[in-house]
Each structure stands twice: as C-alpha cells, then as structure tokens.
Amino acid sequence: MQPELNYKEALKLGQKEVRARAAKNENTGLAVLDELIPPEQALSGVSLGVIQIPMWFIVGTKTAGRVNAFAPNFMPLLPESTEFAAKWESLYRSHMTEGIRESIKVYEYLNRYYVEEGNKRVSVLKYCGAYSIPADVTRIMPEKTDSEEVQLYLEYLEFNRYSKINFIEFSKRGSYRELLRAMGKPFDEYWSIDEQQRFSSTYYFFERAYNESGGGKLKTTVGDAMLSYIQIYGYSQLQNESEAQIRINLKKMWEEIALKEEDEAIELKTVPVEEKKQSVIAKVLPIAKPQKLKTAFVYDVPPEKSGWVSDHEMGRKHTQTVLGDKVETEVYICGGESNYPDVLEQAIGEGCRLIFTTSPRMLQASLRAAVEYPDVVIMNCSLNTSHRYVRTYYTRMYEVKFILGILAGSLTQSGRLGYVCDYPIFGQIAGINAFALGAQMANPRSKVYLEWSSVKGAKEAALSLNRQHIHLISSQDTARYSEDDRSSFGLSHIGSDKTDLLAVPVWKWGVYYEKLLRSVLDKTIKSEYVNTARALNYYWGMSAGVVDIEYAPALPLASRRYADFFRRSLISGAGKPFLTPFYSQSGEIVGARQNELNLEQIINMDYLVDNVVGSIPAYDALSDVGKATVDTVGVQKAKLKEDEKSGEQS
C-alpha cells in the first residue's frame, strides 16, 4: 500500500527541520538519553505510573535505535517506499477514526521525555498537533549540583509535587514560588482536582493567545510570560478573561515580556546625567511658558506616622520650592495595600504625568498602571526589580553603613557590636555586610550581632542586643514614629540608663527628587528609556549627594576626622566598601579573582560575611508587613520557610 499525502507532508516537515538545524550547525537527529547519562543511572529511575505528558516536552528516544528515522521534531525521515512509512500512515488513519489511546513508555530527565516505546505514536500525534499523550513515565533524577539547570529542575519537582502540573516551565530560579505567591497559594498545599483543571484551562487559553501574539519567536517560555502577566493583571482576572482580551493586554505589556530575553535585564544608573544645557537660539527666541509638570507623591501612610514617609515628604517640599515654576506636586495617601490601584487611578485621572510610589509594596500596582497608561512616567522606590515600564530608584545606603561600621569598630572595647535591620530585601543585606566589613577593618576582632525589626520589632531587637551586653548598635536607617523609639536610628551607644546618638545616615530625598524631576523636564529620562531595552534602576550614592552621614555632639572629634577621611574617599570614588577577597559565614571566599565586587554582586547579596553573628530570617518568622515587602523585593533566602532553610543548608 502506497503512503498517502499525510506521510509525504510529514516527511517534508522532517526534512525541513533537518536542513534548518544543519544551517545553524545544530544536531540534526533526535536526542538520545543513553548518550546523555550513564545507562546504569536509568536503572535507578522511579516509576510515576501512567500520566498525561505535554507533547512539546518529548524531545528524544531512550536508545539510538530509531534516531535515523526521525528528525528532531519527531517528523519522519525514512523514504515513502519503506514499510515504516506504510505503518506510519496506517497509524495516522487509525488515529483519525478511533484515536490513539494506548500509552507510550518514556523516561523523564530534567523535565524532558525520551521515548522507549511508541515513537511512531509520538510522531503522528505531533503531526496532528496533539496537546498531550498518556505515558508510562520513569523519572531519572540528575546528580545534585549547584548548576542553574539542576536547581531549576529541583524547584519544578517541588512545585509538581503539590500541584501535579507538569506543563509549565520557567527560565529563572525562584519563578515557581513567584507564581504561587502571585496566585495566593501556599508553597506546601496540595492542589484540588478543580484547581488543577482551572489552572490547566487558564494556561491553555493564555498559551494560545501568547503564541498568536508572536510569543513563539521568543526564547521566553510561556511560563515566564504568564508569570509577568499575572504580576500585572492578577491570576483571578486572567482566569476570567477571553483570549481576545488576553491578546489586547499582551500587546500593552509586550516589552515587559521581551525584557525576559535580556541576559542582563537591569541597567543601573549610578550617577545623575547632567542637565541638558539650553541652546543659544532657545535663550534668544521667545518661548511659550511650558505647562507645569503635575507630579504625584504616593505614600502608604500619612507623613506624621512614618519616618520613612516623612523623609520623602520633606524631599517633595524641597523639590516644590526649588522647581515651583516648573512643577506642581500633589500628595496621595493610600491607607492600605488594597487601595494602591485606586489611588494611582485617581492621581492619573487628576492629570499627574509623573508619579513617585515610595514603597516597594506598591510595585505591582505601579507596574499595572504604567502598562495601562504608557504616557505616564511611574517611578517606584525599590531596588533590583526588572520591569520595563516602571523605573526604580534607591540610594547606595551601604556606603554610609560602611562608615558607621568603621566608627563602631574603632570605638568598641569588647569587639561586640549590634545591628538592627528592617527587612531582608535587596540592598539591606549589603548594608549589613558593609557595616561588618567596616568594623572588621577598624578592629579585626569585632563581631556584629544581627537582629531584625521585622521579626521582633525595633524596640525589642535593640533590647535583645542590650541583654547580651552589646551597647554600640547600628539601628534603623530613619527615625520611627511608633514603639516609643523615635530616636532609635543610626549608630548609638545604648546604656542601661541613657542613649547617646553618635552618627546617623541622612537620606537627601530632596536632592534625589530634584535631580530626577529635572531629568524628566529636560527629557533625559525619556532618552535613557528609549536607548535601552533593559529595565532602568537609578542607584545613586554619596557621590551624587543623595545620601550622607551626620555626626552627633556625643561623637569625639578624633572619630569625626577618622570617619570624614573615609567619607571623602567614598564621594571621590576611591573608597571601596567591598574590596575582595573576604569570607562569608559559610567560609567561602568571595571575589577571589576580583579587586572589588561590582554593583550587581552587591545588590544581589544573599549571604552574610564571616564576622556577622545571626542569619537571614525565615519567611514565616516575619511580620505581615515584612512578608509583604519580601514578597516584592526580598532576597531568595528570605522567601524560604524555616524547615526549607534547614533542608537547603543540609
């Protein structure tokens, strides 16, 4: 019996795939599992029984026996006159009339499937565009290493254990947990059958909309794109949207998805760009007075209830005074996380074209508003967030912490210093380590005992250190307005009967906002955005004049001069808090082949240096506000529960 047109068409698809692979100098045959791992490793596989597996994850065969019969896309390669072709065509007709119900037998390795029995069934179903196939699966575990591929697979296994979902994959570690967090699902809760079916249906419709929008041309996985979508629009909304609406929203946020393609998704702006000078012609010719730039400052709570917000409010007032003829600033108070979207809508509706959201917890609401209103510039006060539509800004506070550490190390007699940190988020870990390295430089025997205000509360954290006979303590970066600890910030000597403030960090938000606003007014920010495909993070420090240190009267004059020497060196760029090598708590050498850490390494610190006594807290130990903050900009270790941290360490 002569093969019919379907085999001919499948054969052409196979030959086309081989030619395309050859042109790219890629492997033109099916992957063979026995060539990827030692054969004895397959013998230790674990049976998963018969389950539905996604067709696009079937990438090869168990042995090399059939490798010449199929192209890498599982389309046939043998001539039309062969018995193989006749059997393939017969199987195709059978599938079209009765369907293929018999399961195949496969091995799963690193979330990819290799066929032992049923290669032609896979070929026919791939040709027909089938979504999944029943398979008797044997899972082969990889050797446990620190490689990105293996660690990502282990995260998938944890997700799959509770969800039973095996068709979504991500390209970056931590994404499975980010997905669960965005869905409002606990990490260790088994999914019901209904939840599995609803997720499968939601994924299926999103995948179709994504591929129809051109997603198939990107390296970004469907899972990466779906996570970005949920982070902007929410899982609940996605579940109830039509494919048409999903496509509309995808078009709005496409640059956010394309950003996932970038190897370095974030572009750090470490110094302000000089303001553009007015041309001679512009100075001579009469120019119509430009309309004032209406700018919103969005706060969590009123300024009188938060030192953090109060500092930003003083910055707003400074900017309004300096740029009063060019800007009009408005204050918006949210009064709770649920109000973020409505408050941003209100600000935009009232004509604000530049919006500063002053808490990292506002990031998701900021991102959605920025996608929906592309003509509005939205800037969020946070660090290390790779979002295309929202610019972020923060200070290099670790520079001041380094000086405070030097002061503390030079003043201590016991060598025991205290440090109270707010949240285990990007930037804060660098502050702890900078303080500890500064103290170690001034006094090699110094130890820094670490407590967290987001675990114990600021007052109790300081008292806990006092009970350990530790009196030189670096506390919060700004004054608080609760718990009767309004002066508990900066470096202090806290005795049994009195507290002597020695030196404090100074946030110069007025300078920061003035420079940011000037860059918006002269279109510098717009040109920076247009000329890069990456997310923009403004990360300015002492050299930009946006953060500094002030000394209290109680600090001895000699200590002031000592600290000032390092202050001037940091401002000039000669001072380097993170000169290498140094050691982490685990004894690992950090930066053995570098002179200093780069900014990306500093921002992404998720370890503590060797003279710190304490640890990054587990997620379940944090306060509700701490959890909300960590959900958005927390380091990965802070997103683990206590038992998970123990397992990771072992």
XYZ file of C-alpha atoms in Angstrom:
650
model
C 0.000 0.000 0.000
C 1.380 3.347 -1.058
C 1.713 6.013 1.615
C -0.814 8.840 1.265
C -0.326 12.597 1.323
C -0.079 12.878 5.102
C 3.180 10.941 5.298
C 4.561 12.985 2.400
C 3.687 16.194 4.223
C 5.193 14.911 7.499
C 8.325 13.822 5.615
C 8.708 17.321 4.165
C 8.405 18.797 7.655
C 11.104 16.433 8.897
C 13.452 17.248 6.024
C 12.852 20.973 6.517
C 13.735 20.667 10.220
C 16.963 18.825 9.396
C 18.001 21.478 6.876
C 17.256 24.267 9.352
C 19.285 22.550 12.074
C 22.186 21.895 9.706
C 22.235 25.550 8.651
C 22.616 26.530 12.318
C 25.272 23.841 12.843
C 22.986 22.077 15.332
C 22.350 18.370 15.909
C 20.140 17.052 13.091
C 18.991 13.889 14.894
C 16.818 13.086 17.852
C 18.373 13.399 21.302
C 19.303 10.036 22.833
C 19.019 9.635 26.592
C 21.633 6.882 26.756
C 24.127 9.356 25.323
C 23.283 11.973 27.974
C 23.569 9.855 31.119
C 25.283 6.593 32.061
C 22.966 3.608 31.356
C 23.173 2.483 34.989
C 21.635 5.794 36.082
C 18.433 4.884 34.242
C 18.163 1.688 36.284
C 17.614 3.751 39.432
C 14.610 5.564 37.955
C 11.358 5.984 39.861
C 8.058 4.954 38.262
C 5.412 7.704 38.145
C 2.771 5.452 36.593
C 0.678 6.489 33.603
C 0.138 10.264 33.372
C -0.621 12.816 30.663
C 2.564 14.483 29.445
C 2.880 17.555 27.184
C 3.852 16.727 23.624
C 6.333 19.609 23.330
C 8.444 18.190 26.179
C 9.034 14.928 24.294
C 12.446 15.560 22.745
C 14.140 12.227 22.038
C 14.425 8.482 22.384
C 15.804 6.251 25.088
C 18.224 4.423 22.762
C 19.864 5.183 19.428
C 17.876 2.500 17.555
C 15.360 4.887 15.951
C 17.479 8.005 15.753
C 17.780 7.929 11.951
C 14.045 7.504 11.423
C 13.006 10.842 12.880
C 14.015 14.493 12.693
C 14.481 16.456 15.958
C 10.801 17.497 15.725
C 9.800 13.797 15.536
C 8.687 14.090 11.907
C 9.639 11.019 9.826
C 12.754 10.856 7.622
C 12.584 7.401 6.001
C 11.568 7.186 2.304
C 7.903 6.869 1.284
C 8.505 3.388 -0.138
C 9.502 1.834 3.207
C 7.391 -0.362 5.450
C 7.941 2.267 8.151
C 6.082 4.832 6.002
C 3.149 2.450 5.457
C 2.861 1.747 9.193
C 3.056 5.456 9.976
C 0.224 6.182 7.502
C -1.869 3.329 8.905
C -1.390 4.654 12.428
C -2.408 8.116 11.251
C -5.690 6.784 9.750
C -6.368 4.832 12.916
C -5.873 7.959 14.996
C -8.242 9.977 12.801
C -11.015 7.353 13.097
C -10.575 5.922 16.586
C -7.898 7.973 18.336
C -4.654 6.707 19.877
C -5.462 5.526 23.390
C -2.572 3.202 24.172
C 0.041 4.836 26.375
C 3.651 5.148 25.341
C 6.621 4.370 27.577
C 9.071 7.166 28.342
C 11.893 8.218 30.657
C 11.786 11.702 32.172
C 15.075 13.507 32.784
C 15.292 17.205 33.722
C 11.640 17.682 32.732
C 12.144 16.294 29.219
C 10.835 12.956 27.936
C 12.670 10.267 25.969
C 10.624 7.551 24.271
C 11.350 3.857 24.803
C 8.146 2.527 23.204
C 5.811 4.471 20.923
C 7.993 6.652 18.695
C 5.567 6.472 15.734
C 2.629 7.339 18.010
C 4.509 10.423 19.146
C 5.326 11.315 15.537
C 1.717 11.032 14.374
C 0.332 12.977 17.320
C 2.916 15.752 16.926
C 1.991 15.940 13.245
C -1.684 16.244 14.194
C -0.934 18.971 16.749
C -1.957 16.948 19.804
C -1.525 18.721 23.135
C -0.637 15.746 25.328
C -0.361 11.964 25.371
C -0.740 9.298 28.089
C 2.630 7.854 29.039
C 4.056 5.348 31.491
C 6.791 7.534 32.967
C 10.014 6.599 34.730
C 11.755 9.584 36.329
C 15.556 9.685 36.424
C 16.975 12.079 38.990
C 20.052 14.086 37.991
C 23.131 14.301 40.153
C 22.602 17.102 42.624
C 24.788 20.062 41.687
C 24.627 23.850 42.010
C 24.101 24.267 38.269
C 21.238 26.510 37.186
C 19.641 23.672 35.200
C 19.576 21.219 38.100
C 18.470 23.765 40.700
C 15.644 24.949 38.437
C 14.564 21.334 37.960
C 14.517 20.726 41.711
C 12.260 23.769 42.093
C 9.986 22.287 39.424
C 9.805 18.987 41.329
C 8.725 20.808 44.490
C 6.021 22.642 42.530
C 4.903 19.477 40.737
C 4.708 17.507 43.992
C 1.837 19.635 45.287
C 0.224 20.854 42.065
C 0.616 17.808 39.757
C 1.123 20.359 36.964
C 3.877 19.257 34.581
C 3.488 21.541 31.572
C 4.631 24.955 32.836
C 8.323 25.798 32.935
C 10.417 28.849 33.708
C 13.846 30.034 32.704
C 14.841 31.568 36.055
C 15.108 30.181 39.559
C 12.511 31.273 42.070
C 9.788 31.619 39.424
C 7.654 28.682 40.610
C 7.406 30.274 44.027
C 6.741 33.678 42.492
C 3.866 32.096 40.584
C 2.377 30.554 43.730
C 2.806 33.835 45.569
C 1.056 35.737 42.790
C -1.759 33.164 42.835
C -2.116 33.472 46.611
C -1.287 29.776 47.060
C 0.850 28.413 49.923
C 4.038 26.644 48.814
C 3.216 23.372 50.573
C -0.515 22.953 49.948
C -1.816 20.181 47.693
C -3.990 21.363 44.826
C -7.518 20.075 44.446
C -8.625 18.462 41.167
C -10.699 21.573 40.471
C -7.682 23.859 40.988
C -5.583 21.713 38.654
C -8.268 21.799 35.959
C -8.830 25.563 36.255
C -5.091 26.231 36.056
C -4.741 23.902 33.048
C -7.580 25.654 31.252
C -6.186 29.114 32.089
C -2.719 28.123 30.879
C -4.125 26.649 27.661
C -6.000 29.844 26.709
C -3.060 32.039 27.693
C -0.648 29.901 25.658
C -2.826 30.211 22.552
C -3.110 33.973 22.939
C 0.622 34.275 23.604
C 1.648 32.210 20.562
C -0.832 34.043 18.324
C 0.731 37.304 19.530
C 4.179 36.154 18.368
C 5.444 34.512 21.547
C 6.752 31.511 19.641
C 9.500 33.710 18.186
C 10.913 34.500 21.639
C 13.203 32.437 23.839
C 10.965 33.417 26.750
C 8.904 30.444 27.928
C 5.121 30.554 28.090
C 5.505 30.256 31.867
C 7.767 33.333 32.005
C 5.217 35.333 30.021
C 2.271 34.077 32.065
C 4.002 34.984 35.334
C 4.667 38.515 34.062
C 1.015 38.779 33.034
C -0.245 37.618 36.439
C 2.100 40.011 38.254
C 0.478 42.875 36.354
C -3.174 41.842 35.993
C -3.605 39.190 38.680
C -4.432 35.481 38.462
C -8.125 35.970 39.187
C -8.524 38.330 36.248
C -6.606 36.027 33.901
C -8.891 33.112 34.806
C -11.951 35.038 33.651
C -10.581 36.711 30.518
C -11.237 35.800 26.909
C -8.387 35.050 24.522
C -9.147 38.309 22.730
C -8.734 40.349 25.922
C -5.525 38.485 26.802
C -4.107 39.400 23.393
C -5.029 43.069 23.945
C -3.283 43.103 27.318
C -0.265 41.238 25.948
C 0.156 43.934 23.317
C 0.216 46.587 26.047
C 2.862 44.758 28.095
C 4.904 43.176 25.301
C 8.134 44.990 26.204
C 7.853 43.531 29.712
C 7.842 40.029 28.201
C 10.635 40.838 25.732
C 12.738 42.014 28.687
C 12.979 38.359 29.782
C 15.120 37.790 26.684
C 17.869 40.018 28.037
C 20.827 38.314 29.740
C 21.258 41.466 31.835
C 17.703 42.665 32.372
C 18.609 45.630 34.585
C 20.624 48.705 33.648
C 21.933 50.501 36.722
C 22.241 54.276 36.587
C 24.814 55.081 39.283
C 25.129 58.849 38.792
C 22.714 61.543 37.569
C 23.072 62.593 33.953
C 23.993 66.251 33.647
C 21.064 68.518 32.838
C 20.885 69.453 29.178
C 22.033 72.995 28.508
C 19.736 75.391 26.716
C 20.897 76.327 23.231
C 21.846 79.894 22.325
C 18.866 80.163 19.959
C 16.486 78.984 22.679
C 17.847 81.674 25.001
C 17.282 84.436 22.435
C 13.928 83.432 20.928
C 10.771 83.945 22.979
C 9.384 80.622 24.114
C 5.912 79.989 25.445
C 5.911 79.182 29.124
C 5.600 75.376 29.415
C 2.762 73.842 31.362
C 3.744 72.764 34.856
C 4.578 69.075 35.227
C 1.966 67.713 37.600
C 3.666 65.184 39.864
C 2.175 62.799 42.431
C 3.897 61.504 45.553
C 2.076 58.379 46.724
C 2.532 57.314 50.354
C 1.485 54.253 52.329
C 0.536 56.276 55.399
C 0.483 59.962 56.396
C 3.966 61.520 56.914
C 3.318 62.110 60.617
C 3.004 58.349 61.162
C 6.210 57.186 59.475
C 9.779 58.430 59.495
C 10.309 56.918 56.043
C 7.315 58.764 54.582
C 8.234 61.940 56.469
C 11.672 61.932 54.810
C 10.078 61.612 51.363
C 7.597 64.377 52.186
C 10.452 66.709 53.109
C 12.028 65.792 49.778
C 8.787 66.682 47.979
C 8.591 70.056 49.725
C 12.221 70.808 48.817
C 11.545 69.974 45.179
C 8.374 72.037 45.071
C 10.277 75.025 46.495
C 13.216 74.715 44.096
C 11.217 73.898 40.955
C 7.992 75.689 41.835
C 7.686 77.439 38.467
C 8.048 74.133 36.598
C 6.252 71.515 38.693
C 3.101 71.080 40.712
C 3.296 68.330 43.310
C 0.374 66.527 44.925
C 0.304 64.097 47.858
C -1.808 60.934 47.814
C -2.231 58.698 50.885
C -3.176 55.067 50.269
C -4.055 53.892 53.757
C -3.666 50.224 52.858
C -2.407 47.888 50.152
C -5.875 47.250 48.724
C -6.146 50.961 47.878
C -2.964 51.191 45.762
C -4.633 50.708 42.334
C -7.493 53.142 43.065
C -5.133 55.835 44.372
C -2.928 55.572 41.278
C -6.022 55.746 39.045
C -7.090 58.856 40.948
C -3.689 60.532 40.531
C -3.630 59.801 36.790
C -7.239 60.892 36.416
C -6.385 64.213 38.065
C -3.697 64.917 35.499
C -0.475 63.672 37.130
C 2.050 62.693 34.455
C 4.891 61.750 36.802
C 4.209 59.539 39.814
C 6.582 58.531 42.606
C 5.399 55.490 44.583
C 7.518 55.494 47.712
C 7.225 51.894 48.929
C 8.350 48.639 47.288
C 4.971 47.198 48.255
C 3.413 49.485 45.636
C 5.440 47.930 42.828
C 2.773 45.643 41.352
C 0.125 48.370 41.332
C 2.706 50.752 39.812
C 3.527 48.251 37.086
C -0.088 47.730 36.102
C -0.773 51.463 35.985
C 2.369 52.015 33.886
C 1.244 49.373 31.382
C -2.259 50.816 31.158
C -1.046 54.434 30.874
C 2.177 54.438 28.814
C 2.239 58.259 28.609
C 2.653 58.487 32.409
C 6.117 58.077 33.972
C 5.894 55.961 37.143
C 8.896 55.526 39.432
C 8.948 53.143 42.394
C 11.314 53.455 45.352
C 12.846 49.969 45.344
C 15.885 48.107 44.108
C 16.714 45.299 41.690
C 13.338 44.957 40.006
C 13.499 44.132 36.307
C 10.349 45.734 34.919
C 10.410 47.584 31.629
C 7.567 50.008 32.267
C 8.464 51.149 35.791
C 11.739 52.902 36.626
C 13.015 52.322 40.148
C 15.207 54.477 42.359
C 17.108 53.896 45.580
C 20.270 55.008 47.380
C 23.526 53.215 47.997
C 22.984 53.348 51.754
C 25.616 50.640 52.210
C 28.253 53.352 51.698
C 27.112 55.127 54.871
C 26.814 51.808 56.691
C 30.449 51.112 55.862
C 31.486 54.352 57.578
C 29.249 53.599 60.568
C 30.922 50.193 60.827
C 34.360 51.782 60.796
C 33.287 54.137 63.573
C 31.773 51.327 65.635
C 34.841 49.130 65.204
C 37.147 51.937 66.277
C 35.060 52.758 69.367
C 34.292 49.300 70.724
C 36.292 47.898 73.610
C 34.640 44.493 73.764
C 34.595 43.915 69.985
C 30.857 43.093 70.242
C 28.657 45.298 68.048
C 24.932 45.221 67.327
C 22.992 45.739 64.118
C 19.225 46.011 63.753
C 17.945 45.591 60.199
C 14.395 46.116 58.969
C 13.762 43.728 56.067
C 15.815 41.026 54.308
C 15.492 42.714 50.924
C 17.836 43.763 48.138
C 20.204 46.454 49.375
C 19.668 45.780 53.073
C 21.918 42.702 53.113
C 24.635 44.815 51.506
C 24.186 47.328 54.348
C 24.749 44.643 56.996
C 27.829 43.329 55.239
C 29.285 46.786 54.596
C 28.908 47.656 58.285
C 30.542 44.368 59.309
C 33.457 44.775 56.885
C 33.983 48.368 58.026
C 34.023 47.235 61.662
C 36.421 44.419 60.793
C 38.765 46.828 59.032
C 38.911 49.074 62.108
C 39.023 46.161 64.554
C 39.814 42.692 63.146
C 38.363 41.039 66.275
C 34.954 42.683 66.001
C 31.758 40.645 65.759
C 28.428 42.056 64.593
C 25.349 40.579 66.271
C 22.324 40.811 63.998
C 18.650 41.276 64.908
C 15.616 42.016 62.718
C 12.930 44.600 63.485
C 10.585 42.792 61.063
C 10.792 39.756 63.374
C 10.938 41.151 66.912
C 10.031 44.803 66.435
C 12.602 47.596 66.535
C 12.473 48.206 70.274
C 12.695 44.539 71.268
C 15.516 43.922 68.766
C 17.631 46.632 70.419
C 16.747 45.362 73.916
C 17.725 41.835 72.900
C 21.189 43.100 71.954
C 21.435 45.047 75.208
C 20.677 41.905 77.182
C 23.727 40.352 75.508
C 25.828 43.255 76.887
C 26.073 44.871 73.460
C 25.856 48.649 73.613
C 27.221 50.013 70.320
C 24.297 49.396 67.976
C 23.505 50.435 64.416
C 19.745 50.608 64.208
C 17.222 51.690 61.557
C 18.126 53.997 58.703
C 15.465 56.536 59.621
C 13.591 57.720 62.713
C 10.421 55.865 63.639
C 7.119 57.162 64.873
C 5.971 54.222 66.966
C 7.003 51.966 69.821
C 8.498 54.933 71.705
C 11.765 54.563 69.792
C 11.759 57.734 67.721
C 15.454 58.313 68.324
C 16.412 54.678 67.757
C 18.204 55.026 64.456
C 21.760 55.451 63.245
C 24.737 54.418 65.381
C 24.143 54.787 69.120
C 25.687 53.806 72.414
C 22.734 52.389 74.339
C 23.438 52.077 78.054
C 21.265 50.949 80.934
C 20.139 54.476 81.779
C 20.737 56.588 78.656
C 21.304 56.512 74.922
C 23.997 58.558 73.186
C 23.443 59.084 69.477
C 26.799 59.089 67.668
C 26.161 59.289 63.922
C 23.183 58.936 61.599
C 22.572 58.218 57.934
C 20.902 61.045 56.043
C 18.563 60.432 53.135
C 18.631 63.512 50.914
C 15.408 62.791 49.060
C 15.064 66.467 48.192
C 18.277 66.305 46.158
C 17.210 62.976 44.630
C 13.753 64.167 43.594
C 15.065 67.457 42.285
C 17.554 65.698 40.013
C 15.004 63.123 38.862
C 12.455 65.825 38.082
C 14.992 67.884 36.170
C 15.847 64.824 34.077
C 12.141 64.385 33.288
C 11.712 68.061 32.418
C 14.653 68.104 30.004
C 13.684 64.696 28.508
C 16.887 62.960 29.721
C 14.891 60.155 31.338
C 12.936 59.632 28.123
C 16.102 59.347 26.022
C 17.615 56.898 28.529
C 14.487 54.755 28.316
C 14.371 54.800 24.511
C 18.057 53.927 24.141
C 17.974 50.709 26.183
C 15.926 47.520 26.089
C 16.599 46.892 29.779
C 14.873 47.968 32.969
C 16.220 51.203 34.441
C 17.256 51.250 38.108
C 18.576 54.572 39.458
C 21.008 53.634 42.218
C 22.751 56.816 43.339
C 25.070 57.213 46.305
C 27.247 59.658 48.206
C 28.917 60.934 45.046
C 25.513 62.116 43.787
C 24.784 63.869 47.078
C 21.611 61.860 47.754
C 22.842 60.100 50.905
C 25.297 61.205 53.579
C 26.323 60.856 57.205
C 25.902 63.332 60.059
C 27.699 63.283 63.407
C 26.067 63.849 66.764
C 27.667 66.010 69.502
C 28.496 62.884 71.520
C 30.917 61.612 68.846
C 34.537 62.504 69.733
C 36.283 64.943 67.401
C 39.021 62.446 66.531
C 36.375 59.924 65.466
C 34.735 62.535 63.250
C 38.005 63.198 61.470
C 38.574 59.467 61.114
C 35.113 58.969 59.585
C 35.482 62.015 57.354
C 38.586 60.555 55.750
C 36.535 57.585 54.505
C 33.553 59.781 53.653
C 35.693 61.862 51.277
C 37.187 58.741 49.724
C 33.711 57.298 49.019
C 32.493 60.559 47.489
C 35.533 60.711 45.210
C 35.133 57.075 44.185
C 38.450 55.987 45.698
C 36.806 54.264 48.676
C 35.536 50.713 48.093
C 33.480 49.057 50.865
C 33.589 45.654 49.183
C 37.259 45.152 48.386
C 37.951 41.478 47.836
C 38.623 38.821 48.796
C 36.656 38.390 52.021
C 34.846 35.463 53.631
C 31.185 34.600 54.032
C 29.711 32.935 57.126
C 29.972 29.548 55.415
C 33.723 30.015 54.957
C 33.535 30.596 51.206
C 35.920 33.116 49.664
C 34.010 35.943 47.995
C 35.550 37.645 44.971
C 38.799 35.679 44.952
C 39.643 36.823 41.418
C 38.382 40.408 41.638
C 39.636 43.634 43.146
C 36.148 44.615 44.253
C 32.559 43.450 43.847
C 30.528 45.041 41.092
C 27.163 46.649 41.819
C 25.140 43.671 40.617
C 27.016 41.399 43.045
C 26.471 43.880 45.863
C 22.760 44.272 45.201
C 22.150 40.526 44.928
C 23.921 39.547 48.155
C 22.005 36.779 49.907
C 24.787 35.802 52.324
C 26.376 37.358 55.404
C 30.103 37.941 55.917
C 32.095 35.899 58.391
C 32.081 38.309 61.350
C 28.272 38.574 61.444
C 26.567 36.546 64.177
C 22.997 35.878 63.073
C 21.140 34.853 59.945
C 18.660 35.911 57.304
C 15.248 35.189 58.866
C 12.836 32.596 57.526
C 9.713 33.848 55.800
C 7.316 32.533 58.458
C 9.178 34.477 61.171
C 8.488 37.859 59.565
C 5.733 40.311 60.440
C 2.867 40.753 57.991
C 4.431 43.950 56.647
C 7.773 42.147 56.429
C 6.227 39.320 54.395
C 4.523 41.759 52.037
C 7.812 43.588 51.481
C 9.805 40.390 50.991
C 7.203 39.093 48.529
C 8.070 42.009 46.260
C 11.795 42.717 46.690
C 13.076 40.116 49.160
C 16.232 38.081 48.666
C 15.547 34.451 47.824
C 16.623 33.045 51.205
C 14.094 35.245 52.980
C 11.295 33.617 50.964
C 12.005 30.181 52.464
C 10.270 28.741 55.497
C 12.295 27.548 58.470
C 12.166 23.846 57.546
C 13.070 24.666 53.936
C 16.101 26.679 55.026
C 17.260 23.752 57.133
C 16.894 21.415 54.172
C 18.799 23.792 51.901
C 21.669 24.049 54.347
C 21.886 20.288 54.747
